[in-house]
Coordinates of C-alpha atoms and ligand atoms in Angstrom, one line a residue:
M1187 CA 8.2 15.7 -41.8
A1188 CA 9.2 12.8 -39.8
A1189 CA 7.9 13.8 -36.7
L1190 CA 4.6 15.4 -38.4
L1191 CA 3.9 11.5 -39.5
H1192 CA 5.0 10.6 -36.2
I1193 CA 1.9 12.9 -34.1
F1194 CA -0.3 12.1 -37.3
S1195 CA 0.3 8.2 -37.1
S1196 CA -0.3 8.0 -33.0
H1197 CA -3.8 10.0 -33.2
T1198 CA -5.1 7.6 -36.6
A1199 CA -3.5 4.4 -35.2
P1200 CA -5.9 1.7 -33.8
A1201 CA -6.4 2.4 -29.6
F1202 CA -4.1 -0.9 -29.1
Q1203 CA -1.6 1.0 -30.8
N1204 CA -1.6 4.3 -29.3
L1205 CA 0.3 4.4 -25.6
E1206 CA -1.8 7.9 -24.8
K1207 CA -4.7 5.5 -25.1
A1208 CA -3.3 2.8 -22.9
G1209 CA -5.6 4.0 -19.6
I1210 CA -2.4 3.4 -16.9
I1211 CA -3.3 4.2 -13.5
P1212 CA -1.7 5.5 -11.6
K1213 CA -1.4 8.0 -14.6
P1214 CA 2.1 8.9 -15.3
L1215 CA 3.9 12.0 -15.9
K1216 CA 4.5 12.0 -19.5
V1217 CA 3.6 9.7 -22.4
Q1218 CA 4.4 10.1 -26.0
A1219 CA 2.6 7.9 -28.0
T1220 CA 4.5 7.2 -31.5
G1221 CA 1.9 5.0 -33.0
S1222 CA 3.0 1.7 -33.7
F1223 CA 4.0 -1.4 -31.3
F1224 CA 6.6 -3.9 -29.9
Q1225 CA 5.4 -7.6 -30.9
V1226 CA 6.3 -10.1 -28.1
R1227 CA 7.2 -13.2 -29.4
P1228 CA 8.3 -16.9 -27.6
N1229 CA 11.8 -16.5 -27.8
T1230 CA 11.7 -12.4 -26.5
R1231 CA 14.2 -12.3 -23.5
I1232 CA 14.6 -10.2 -20.6
T1233 CA 17.9 -9.0 -20.7
I1234 CA 19.3 -7.4 -17.7
N1235 CA 22.5 -5.0 -17.6
R1236 CA 23.6 -5.9 -14.3
D1237 CA 24.5 -9.3 -13.0
S1238 CA 22.8 -8.2 -9.7
E1239 CA 21.0 -10.0 -7.2
G1240 CA 18.6 -6.9 -7.2
M1241 CA 18.3 -7.1 -11.2
K1242 CA 18.0 -10.5 -11.4
G1243 CA 15.3 -10.8 -8.6
I1244 CA 13.5 -8.1 -10.8
A1245 CA 13.7 -10.0 -13.8
G1246 CA 12.8 -13.1 -12.5
Y1247 CA 9.4 -11.5 -11.3
V1248 CA 8.8 -10.0 -14.8
A1249 CA 9.4 -13.4 -15.6
Q1250 CA 6.7 -14.9 -13.4
L1251 CA 4.1 -12.5 -14.1
L1252 CA 4.5 -13.3 -18.1
R1253 CA 5.0 -16.6 -18.5
P1254 CA 1.5 -17.8 -17.0
A1255 CA -0.5 -16.5 -19.9
T1256 CA 2.0 -16.3 -22.6
G1257 CA 3.1 -19.6 -22.3
F1258 CA 6.6 -18.3 -23.0
D1259 CA 10.1 -18.7 -21.8
W1260 CA 11.1 -15.3 -20.7
K1261 CA 15.0 -16.5 -20.8
I1262 CA 16.9 -13.6 -18.4
I1263 CA 20.2 -12.5 -20.3
H1264 CA 23.0 -10.5 -18.8
Q1265 CA 24.2 -8.3 -21.6
K1266 CA 25.3 -4.7 -21.8
S1267 CA 23.1 -3.1 -23.8
A1268 CA 19.4 -3.6 -25.9
S1269 CA 19.0 -6.0 -28.3
P1270 CA 16.6 -6.1 -31.0
G1271 CA 13.1 -8.1 -30.4
N1272 CA 14.1 -8.3 -26.2
I1273 CA 12.7 -6.0 -23.4
H1274 CA 16.1 -4.7 -21.5
L1275 CA 16.1 -3.6 -17.9
M1276 CA 18.9 -1.4 -17.1
I1277 CA 20.2 0.3 -14.3
S1278 CA 21.8 4.1 -15.5
N1279 CA 22.4 6.3 -12.7
N1280 CA 22.5 9.6 -14.7
Q1281 CA 19.2 10.4 -14.4
P1282 CA 18.8 12.5 -11.3
N1283 CA 15.1 14.0 -12.1
L1284 CA 14.0 10.2 -12.0
G1285 CA 14.9 9.9 -8.1
D1286 CA 14.9 6.5 -6.4
E1287 CA 11.2 5.5 -7.7
G1288 CA 11.2 6.9 -11.3
Y1289 CA 11.8 5.2 -14.7
K1290 CA 12.2 5.6 -18.1
L1291 CA 10.3 3.3 -20.9
T1292 CA 11.1 3.3 -24.2
I1293 CA 9.0 1.0 -26.5
A1294 CA 10.0 1.0 -29.7
R1295 CA 9.4 -1.5 -33.1
D1296 CA 12.3 -3.3 -32.5
R1297 CA 13.0 -3.4 -28.9
V1298 CA 11.7 -2.1 -25.4
I1299 CA 13.9 -0.7 -22.8
L1300 CA 13.3 0.4 -19.1
K1301 CA 15.5 2.5 -17.5
A1302 CA 16.0 3.6 -13.8
N1303 CA 18.3 4.8 -11.3
E1304 CA 18.0 1.9 -8.9
C1305 CA 15.8 -1.3 -8.7
K1306 CA 13.1 0.6 -7.1
G1307 CA 12.8 2.4 -10.0
L1308 CA 12.9 -0.5 -12.6
F1309 CA 9.9 -2.6 -10.4
R1310 CA 7.7 0.3 -10.5
G1311 CA 8.3 0.4 -14.4
I1312 CA 7.6 -3.2 -14.8
Q1313 CA 4.2 -2.3 -13.5
T1314 CA 3.3 -0.1 -16.2
I1315 CA 4.8 -2.5 -18.8
R1316 CA 2.2 -5.1 -17.2
Q1317 CA -0.5 -2.6 -18.1
L1318 CA 0.3 -2.3 -21.5
F1319 CA -0.1 -6.0 -22.3
P1320 CA -3.5 -6.9 -23.1
P1321 CA -5.7 -7.7 -20.3
E1322 CA -5.4 -11.8 -20.6
I1323 CA -2.1 -11.2 -19.3
E1324 CA -3.8 -11.7 -15.8
R1325 CA -4.8 -15.1 -16.7
K1326 CA -3.2 -18.2 -15.0
T1327 CA -3.2 -20.0 -18.3
P1328 CA -1.7 -19.3 -22.0
Q1329 CA -4.2 -17.4 -24.1
D1330 CA -4.5 -17.1 -27.6
V1331 CA -3.6 -13.2 -27.6
S1332 CA -1.3 -11.6 -30.1
W1333 CA 0.9 -9.8 -27.5
K1334 CA 1.6 -6.2 -28.5
L1335 CA 2.8 -3.0 -26.5
A1336 CA 2.1 0.1 -28.1
T1337 CA 5.1 2.4 -28.8
G1338 CA 6.6 5.2 -27.3
T1339 CA 7.9 6.9 -24.3
I1340 CA 7.1 7.1 -20.4
T1341 CA 8.9 8.9 -18.1
D1342 CA 7.4 9.1 -14.5
Y1343 CA 8.3 9.4 -10.9
P1344 CA 6.1 10.1 -8.0
T1345 CA 5.1 13.0 -5.9
Y1346 CA 4.6 11.4 -3.0
S1347 CA 8.0 9.3 -1.1
H1348 CA 5.0 7.2 1.1
R1349 CA 2.3 5.9 -0.4
G1350 CA 0.6 2.9 1.3
S1351 CA -2.3 1.5 3.2
M1352 CA -2.8 -0.2 6.2
L1353 CA -4.4 -3.4 6.7
D1354 CA -6.3 -4.0 10.1
V1355 CA -5.4 -8.0 10.9
A1356 CA -6.4 -7.4 14.7
R1357 CA -10.4 -7.0 14.6
H1358 CA -9.9 -10.2 11.8
F1359 CA -7.1 -12.1 11.7
F1360 CA -6.1 -12.7 8.0
P1361 CA -3.5 -15.7 7.0
V1362 CA 0.1 -14.8 5.5
E1363 CA -1.4 -15.8 1.8
D1364 CA -4.3 -12.9 1.9
V1365 CA -1.4 -10.3 3.1
K1366 CA 0.5 -11.3 0.3
A1367 CA -2.3 -10.7 -2.1
Y1368 CA -3.0 -7.5 -0.3
I1369 CA 1.2 -6.6 -1.0
D1370 CA 0.7 -7.3 -4.3
W1371 CA -2.3 -5.2 -5.0
L1372 CA -0.1 -2.0 -3.6
A1373 CA 2.9 -3.2 -6.1
R1374 CA 0.6 -3.3 -8.8
Y1375 CA 0.0 0.4 -8.4
K1376 CA 3.4 1.6 -7.6
M1377 CA 2.7 1.6 -3.7
N1378 CA 5.4 1.7 -1.3
V1379 CA 4.0 1.2 2.5
L1380 CA 2.4 -1.8 4.1
H1381 CA 1.1 -0.7 7.7
L1382 CA -0.1 -3.3 9.6
H1383 CA -2.6 -3.0 12.4
L1384 CA -1.1 -5.9 14.7
S1385 CA -2.7 -5.1 17.9
D1386 CA -6.0 -3.9 19.4
D1387 CA -8.8 -4.4 21.8
Q1388 CA -9.9 -7.7 20.0
G1389 CA -7.0 -9.5 18.9
W1390 CA -3.0 -9.6 19.3
R1391 CA -1.5 -11.1 16.0
I1392 CA 2.2 -11.2 16.6
E1393 CA 4.7 -13.9 18.5
I1394 CA 6.6 -11.5 21.0
N1395 CA 9.2 -14.1 23.2
G1396 CA 8.9 -13.8 26.4
W1397 CA 5.3 -13.0 26.4
P1398 CA 3.7 -16.3 25.0
K1399 CA 0.0 -15.1 26.4
L1400 CA -0.4 -12.3 24.4
T1401 CA -0.9 -14.6 21.2
R1402 CA -2.1 -18.1 23.6
I1403 CA -4.7 -15.8 24.9
G1404 CA -4.7 -12.5 23.3
G1405 CA -4.8 -13.8 20.1
S1406 CA -7.3 -16.7 20.1
T1407 CA -10.6 -14.6 19.1
E1408 CA -11.7 -11.9 16.9
V1409 CA -14.3 -9.6 16.4
G1410 CA -17.7 -11.8 16.4
G1411 CA -16.0 -14.8 18.5
G1412 CA -14.1 -16.3 15.8
K1413 CA -10.8 -18.3 16.0
G1414 CA -8.5 -15.3 15.4
G1415 CA -4.7 -16.4 14.8
Y1416 CA -1.6 -14.7 15.2
Y1417 CA 1.5 -14.4 13.1
T1418 CA 5.1 -16.1 14.7
Q1419 CA 8.2 -14.4 14.4
E1420 CA 8.6 -16.8 11.1
E1421 CA 5.7 -16.0 9.6
Y1422 CA 6.1 -12.1 9.9
K1423 CA 9.4 -12.1 8.5
E1424 CA 7.9 -14.1 5.5
I1425 CA 5.9 -10.8 5.2
V1426 CA 8.5 -8.3 5.6
R1427 CA 10.3 -10.6 2.8
Y1428 CA 7.7 -10.6 0.3
A1429 CA 7.2 -6.7 0.5
R1430 CA 10.6 -6.0 0.5
E1431 CA 10.9 -8.0 -2.8
R1432 CA 8.2 -5.5 -4.2
Y1433 CA 10.0 -2.2 -3.0
I1434 CA 6.7 -2.0 0.0
T1435 CA 8.1 -0.7 3.5
V1436 CA 6.3 -2.5 6.4
I1437 CA 5.0 -0.6 8.8
P1438 CA 4.3 -2.3 12.4
E1439 CA 1.5 -1.0 14.7
I1440 CA 1.2 -2.0 18.2
D1441 CA -1.8 0.0 19.0
M1442 CA -1.3 1.8 22.8
P1443 CA -2.3 2.9 25.7
G1444 CA -6.3 2.4 24.6
H1445 CA -7.0 -0.1 22.2
T1446 CA -5.0 -2.7 24.4
N1447 CA -7.8 -5.1 25.6
A1448 CA -6.3 -8.0 24.1
A1449 CA -3.0 -7.8 25.7
L1450 CA -4.8 -6.5 29.0
A1451 CA -6.7 -10.0 29.1
S1452 CA -3.4 -11.8 28.7
Y1453 CA -1.3 -10.6 31.3
P1454 CA -3.2 -9.4 34.6
E1455 CA -0.1 -7.2 35.6
L1456 CA -0.5 -4.6 32.9
N1457 CA -3.9 -3.3 34.3
C1458 CA -3.9 -0.9 37.1
D1459 CA -6.1 -3.3 39.6
G1460 CA -4.2 -6.5 38.5
K1461 CA -7.3 -8.2 37.4
A1462 CA -7.4 -9.3 33.6
P1463 CA -10.6 -8.3 31.7
D1464 CA -12.5 -10.5 29.6
L1465 CA -11.4 -11.0 26.2
Y1466 CA -13.2 -9.1 24.0
T1467 CA -15.4 -9.5 20.3
G1468 CA -17.3 -6.5 19.9
T1469 CA -16.6 -3.2 18.2
K1470 CA -16.6 -0.3 20.7
V1471 CA -13.9 1.4 21.0
G1472 CA -12.3 3.3 24.0
F1473 CA -13.0 1.3 26.9
S1474 CA -9.4 0.0 27.6
S1475 CA -5.8 1.4 28.7
L1476 CA -2.6 0.0 29.3
C1477 CA -1.9 1.1 32.9
T1478 CA 0.7 4.1 32.6
H1479 CA 1.7 4.1 36.2
K1480 CA 3.7 1.2 36.6
E1481 CA 7.2 -0.3 35.3
I1482 CA 5.9 -3.6 33.9
T1483 CA 3.9 -1.6 31.3
Y1484 CA 7.2 -0.2 30.3
R1485 CA 9.2 -3.4 30.1
F1486 CA 6.6 -5.2 27.9
I1487 CA 6.3 -2.4 25.6
E1488 CA 10.5 -2.5 25.1
D1489 CA 10.0 -6.2 24.8
V1490 CA 7.4 -5.8 22.1
I1491 CA 9.3 -2.9 20.2
S1492 CA 12.7 -3.6 20.1
Q1493 CA 11.4 -7.4 19.1
L1494 CA 9.6 -5.7 16.2
S1495 CA 12.3 -3.4 15.5
E1496 CA 14.6 -6.2 15.0
L1497 CA 12.2 -8.3 12.6
T1498 CA 11.2 -5.3 10.4
P1499 CA 14.0 -3.4 8.1
G1500 CA 12.1 0.3 7.4
P1501 CA 12.7 2.8 9.4
Y1502 CA 9.6 3.3 11.4
M1503 CA 7.3 1.9 14.5
H1504 CA 3.6 3.0 14.8
I1505 CA 2.3 2.9 18.2
G1506 CA -1.5 4.0 17.2
G1507 CA -2.5 6.5 20.3
D1508 CA -6.1 7.0 18.8
E1509 CA -8.8 7.0 20.9
S1510 CA -7.3 6.5 24.2
H1511 CA -10.3 7.7 26.2
A1512 CA -9.7 5.4 29.3
T1513 CA -6.6 7.2 29.5
E1514 CA -6.5 10.7 32.3
K1515 CA -4.9 13.0 29.4
Q1516 CA -1.7 14.0 31.6
D1517 CA -1.2 10.1 31.7
Y1518 CA -1.3 9.8 28.4
I1519 CA 1.1 12.6 27.3
T1520 CA 3.7 11.3 29.7
F1521 CA 3.2 7.6 28.1
I1522 CA 3.5 8.7 24.8
N1523 CA 6.9 10.7 25.6
R1524 CA 8.0 7.5 26.9
V1525 CA 6.9 5.6 24.5
Q1526 CA 8.8 8.1 22.1
D1527 CA 12.2 7.4 23.7
I1528 CA 11.6 3.8 23.4
V1529 CA 11.1 3.9 19.8
T1530 CA 13.8 6.0 19.0
S1531 CA 16.2 4.5 21.1
Q1532 CA 15.6 1.4 18.8
G1533 CA 17.0 3.5 15.9
K1534 CA 13.1 3.9 14.7
T1535 CA 11.0 6.9 13.7
L1536 CA 8.0 7.1 15.9
V1537 CA 4.4 7.1 13.7
G1538 CA 0.9 7.5 15.5
W1539 CA -2.6 8.4 14.4
N1540 CA -3.2 12.5 15.4
E1541 CA -3.9 11.8 18.7
I1542 CA -0.2 12.0 19.3
A1543 CA 0.1 15.6 18.5
E1544 CA -1.0 16.5 22.1
A1545 CA 1.9 15.0 23.7
G1546 CA 4.4 17.9 22.5
L1547 CA 6.4 15.3 20.2
N1548 CA 9.8 15.3 18.6
P1549 CA 10.1 17.3 15.6
E1550 CA 11.3 13.9 13.9
S1551 CA 8.0 11.7 14.8
V1552 CA 5.5 11.8 12.0
V1553 CA 1.7 12.2 12.7
Q1554 CA -1.0 10.2 10.6
L1555 CA -3.9 12.6 10.5
W1556 CA -7.3 10.3 10.2
H1557 CA -9.8 12.3 12.7
G1558 CA -8.7 15.6 14.3
N1559 CA -7.6 18.5 12.1
E1560 CA -6.8 20.3 14.9
Q1561 CA -4.4 17.8 15.9
G1562 CA -3.1 17.5 12.4
I1563 CA -2.6 21.0 12.0
Q1564 CA -0.4 21.5 15.4
A1565 CA 1.6 18.4 14.2
A1566 CA 2.7 20.6 11.3
E1567 CA 3.3 23.5 13.4
N1568 CA 5.4 21.5 15.7
G1569 CA 7.5 20.3 12.5
N1570 CA 5.9 16.7 12.4
Q1571 CA 5.5 15.2 9.0
L1572 CA 2.0 14.1 8.1
I1573 CA 0.9 10.9 6.5
M1574 CA -2.5 11.8 5.1
S1575 CA -5.7 9.4 5.8
P1576 CA -8.9 12.0 6.4
S1577 CA -11.3 9.3 7.3
E1578 CA -13.9 10.6 5.3
R1579 CA -12.2 10.7 2.2
A1580 CA -9.3 7.9 2.7
Y1581 CA -10.8 4.6 5.1
L1582 CA -11.2 1.8 2.7
D1583 CA -13.7 0.3 5.2
M1584 CA -16.4 2.9 4.4
K1585 CA -19.6 1.8 2.6
Y1586 CA -19.5 2.6 -1.0
D1587 CA -23.3 3.8 -0.4
S1588 CA -26.6 3.6 1.6
T1589 CA -27.1 -0.1 -0.4
T1590 CA -23.3 -1.8 0.7
T1591 CA -23.8 -4.4 3.0
L1592 CA -20.3 -4.7 3.7
G1593 CA -18.1 -1.8 5.9
L1594 CA -19.3 1.2 8.2
D1595 CA -20.4 4.5 7.6
W1596 CA -19.7 6.9 10.4
A1597 CA -17.3 8.7 8.4
G1598 CA -19.5 8.8 5.8
Y1599 CA -20.3 6.7 2.5
I1600 CA -17.2 6.7 0.3
E1601 CA -18.2 6.3 -3.7
V1602 CA -15.6 5.9 -6.5
D1603 CA -15.7 9.6 -7.2
R1604 CA -15.3 11.1 -3.8
A1605 CA -12.4 8.7 -2.7
Y1606 CA -10.5 10.6 -5.8
N1607 CA -11.8 13.8 -6.1
W1608 CA -9.7 15.2 -3.1
S1609 CA -5.9 16.2 -2.7
P1610 CA -3.6 15.8 0.5
E1611 CA -2.1 19.3 -0.2
T1612 CA -5.4 21.2 -0.5
Y1613 CA -7.0 19.1 2.4
L1614 CA -6.5 21.8 5.3
P1615 CA -5.1 25.4 4.0
E1616 CA -2.6 25.3 7.3
I1617 CA -1.5 22.2 5.9
G1618 CA 1.1 22.0 3.0
K1619 CA 3.2 20.0 0.3
E1620 CA 5.8 20.5 2.3
D1621 CA 4.4 19.2 5.7
I1622 CA 3.1 16.1 3.8
L1623 CA 5.2 12.6 3.8
G1624 CA 2.5 11.2 1.9
V1625 CA -1.0 9.2 2.1
E1626 CA -2.3 5.8 3.3
C1627 CA -5.9 4.5 3.1
P1628 CA -6.9 2.4 6.0
L1629 CA -8.7 -1.0 5.6
W1630 CA -10.2 -1.2 8.9
T1631 CA -11.9 -5.0 9.7
E1632 CA -14.2 -5.1 12.1
T1633 CA -16.6 -6.4 9.2
V1634 CA -14.3 -7.8 7.0
T1635 CA -13.8 -11.5 6.9
N1636 CA -12.3 -12.8 4.0
R1637 CA -10.6 -12.3 0.8
E1638 CA -13.4 -11.5 -1.3
E1639 CA -14.7 -9.3 1.4
M1640 CA -11.3 -7.5 1.1
E1641 CA -11.3 -7.0 -2.3
Y1642 CA -14.8 -5.8 -2.1
L1643 CA -13.9 -2.8 -0.2
V1644 CA -10.5 -2.2 -1.4
L1645 CA -10.8 -2.7 -5.3
P1646 CA -11.2 -0.3 -7.1
R1647 CA -10.9 3.0 -4.3
L1648 CA -7.2 1.6 -3.6
L1649 CA -6.2 2.6 -7.3
G1650 CA -8.0 6.0 -6.9
Y1651 CA -5.6 6.8 -3.5
A1652 CA -2.4 5.3 -5.6
E1653 CA -3.1 7.7 -8.6
I1654 CA -3.2 10.8 -5.4
G1655 CA 0.2 9.1 -4.0
W1656 CA 1.7 9.0 -7.2
T1657 CA 0.7 11.5 -10.2
P1658 CA 1.0 15.7 -9.6
A1659 CA -2.3 16.7 -8.3
S1660 CA -2.0 18.5 -11.9
L1661 CA -2.7 15.6 -14.0
Q1662 CA -5.2 14.2 -11.9
S1663 CA -9.0 14.2 -13.4
W1664 CA -12.1 12.6 -12.4
E1665 CA -13.5 12.5 -15.9
D1666 CA -10.2 11.2 -17.0
Y1667 CA -9.6 8.7 -14.3
K1668 CA -13.2 7.1 -14.8
L1669 CA -12.5 6.7 -18.3
R1670 CA -9.3 5.0 -17.2
L1671 CA -11.0 3.2 -14.4
A1672 CA -13.3 1.9 -16.8
H1673 CA -11.1 0.4 -19.3
H1674 CA -8.8 -1.1 -16.6
G1675 CA -12.0 -2.8 -15.2
R1676 CA -11.4 -5.3 -17.9
R1677 CA -7.9 -6.3 -16.1
L1678 CA -9.8 -6.6 -12.8
E1679 CA -12.4 -9.0 -14.5
E1680 CA -9.5 -11.0 -16.1
M1681 CA -7.5 -10.9 -12.3
G1682 CA -11.0 -12.7 -11.2
V1683 CA -11.1 -10.4 -8.4
N1684 CA -14.1 -9.4 -6.6
F1685 CA -14.5 -5.7 -7.4
Y1686 CA -17.4 -3.1 -6.9
R1687 CA -18.9 -2.1 -9.9
S1688 CA -19.4 1.1 -9.1
D1689 CA -22.7 2.9 -11.4
L1690 CA -20.3 6.1 -11.8
I1691 CA -18.0 4.5 -14.0
P1692 CA -18.5 3.8 -17.6
W1693 CA -17.0 0.1 -17.5
K1694 CA -16.4 -1.7 -21.0
Ligands
LIG1479 C1 -8.9 5.5 13.8 O1 -9.7 4.9 13.1 N1 -9.0 5.1 15.3 C2 -7.6 5.6 13.8

């Protein structure tokens, strides 16, 4: 009878008391509502079951998220078990099904318990708790709101281990603060990879010791001829640190042998004819190449890759490899193989765009499918894991429709439904789930010059890609997603971001 009453009450309770109607994005694996609410009060505390740096870091992060809008203290206390009135975060290593990023959230009338095997899982679970608060939680000043969380349990873990986005800081340069904002969007939707495209024809964006002209000359402009910019190694470390604090891995990309005009303009000796080309501020591709026959090219690459490897704790080094139309095919193959050796000698796993599959890779290397299904299939047959970023579905820089002013359209228009309605494991019949490491949505920035423009192309499509990576395909549904996104619109409004208000979404 008690169980029946529970079921009955969860269906008749007001929406704010119904955990199943909370509209969380990405959709959690399993949600059971119990039809009541937990009331957050000025003396609600965050309690942690371990006094570790990781736990204190996460508790501090939660307090800092919840303080501005609630105006409460959010004291952090170390104690073994949950207590009435509080939100308890606990590591408990006995839930193998949750893996390293999963969590179990129990919201009762008198307490909240978030459990995970690892801090990473707690961090993902925090993002769920955050979405259970009323949308005013996003404000920066105290709000007169009754802070209630619907009761029930959520058991949740990701489908893919690699869920990310690429940000191109080469076509237009973005300062550290913008990259941190980008990292925060990834964190919010439980993504765990930031791929930074650090060099291209129009700009070199990372300081490399011993090669000062890369940044002094190569970093001095951008598409359209603006002043460009670059990250010092200290600034890059700060980006990595900020991402790491959010359990996000940074993958640095230095694109080569093509997409290298900025480097070639900085150092004449990297060119086969020994002459530096002019800096380039247009948007054409496929015209530049490092000189694959010169030893200095490989000394240069060794310096760049060893310094970036040192600065980057994650396991991956992305070497681009796309659109090298100005490199002879055999030279390209020889080059990619040499660079693969340099990357592995630094203890990193090589990642590159699908063109690198032509080079006959080590099976440990990872291939990012963007445009070239045959190469993606070849990579899978060779045993390489794939990151799925098909341009016609996953490119954040494609326009939404013909009326969108920002963005490009060479891979078609990508409305919010087209961005959501596909699945990595069924994208190509030849590529199965076992071949796929995960999903990334790239933001190329030929047309993107500032934070607002970035927001417009990224939001809300990023949320759909986050769900494709996190939620099992069997639980994804456009009809359900569009209602959750509509509900989430209030939150985006409160965040004050410049998101695209698609006509396909019944915004509230
Ligand atoms: C790419 O869009 N050239 C990877």
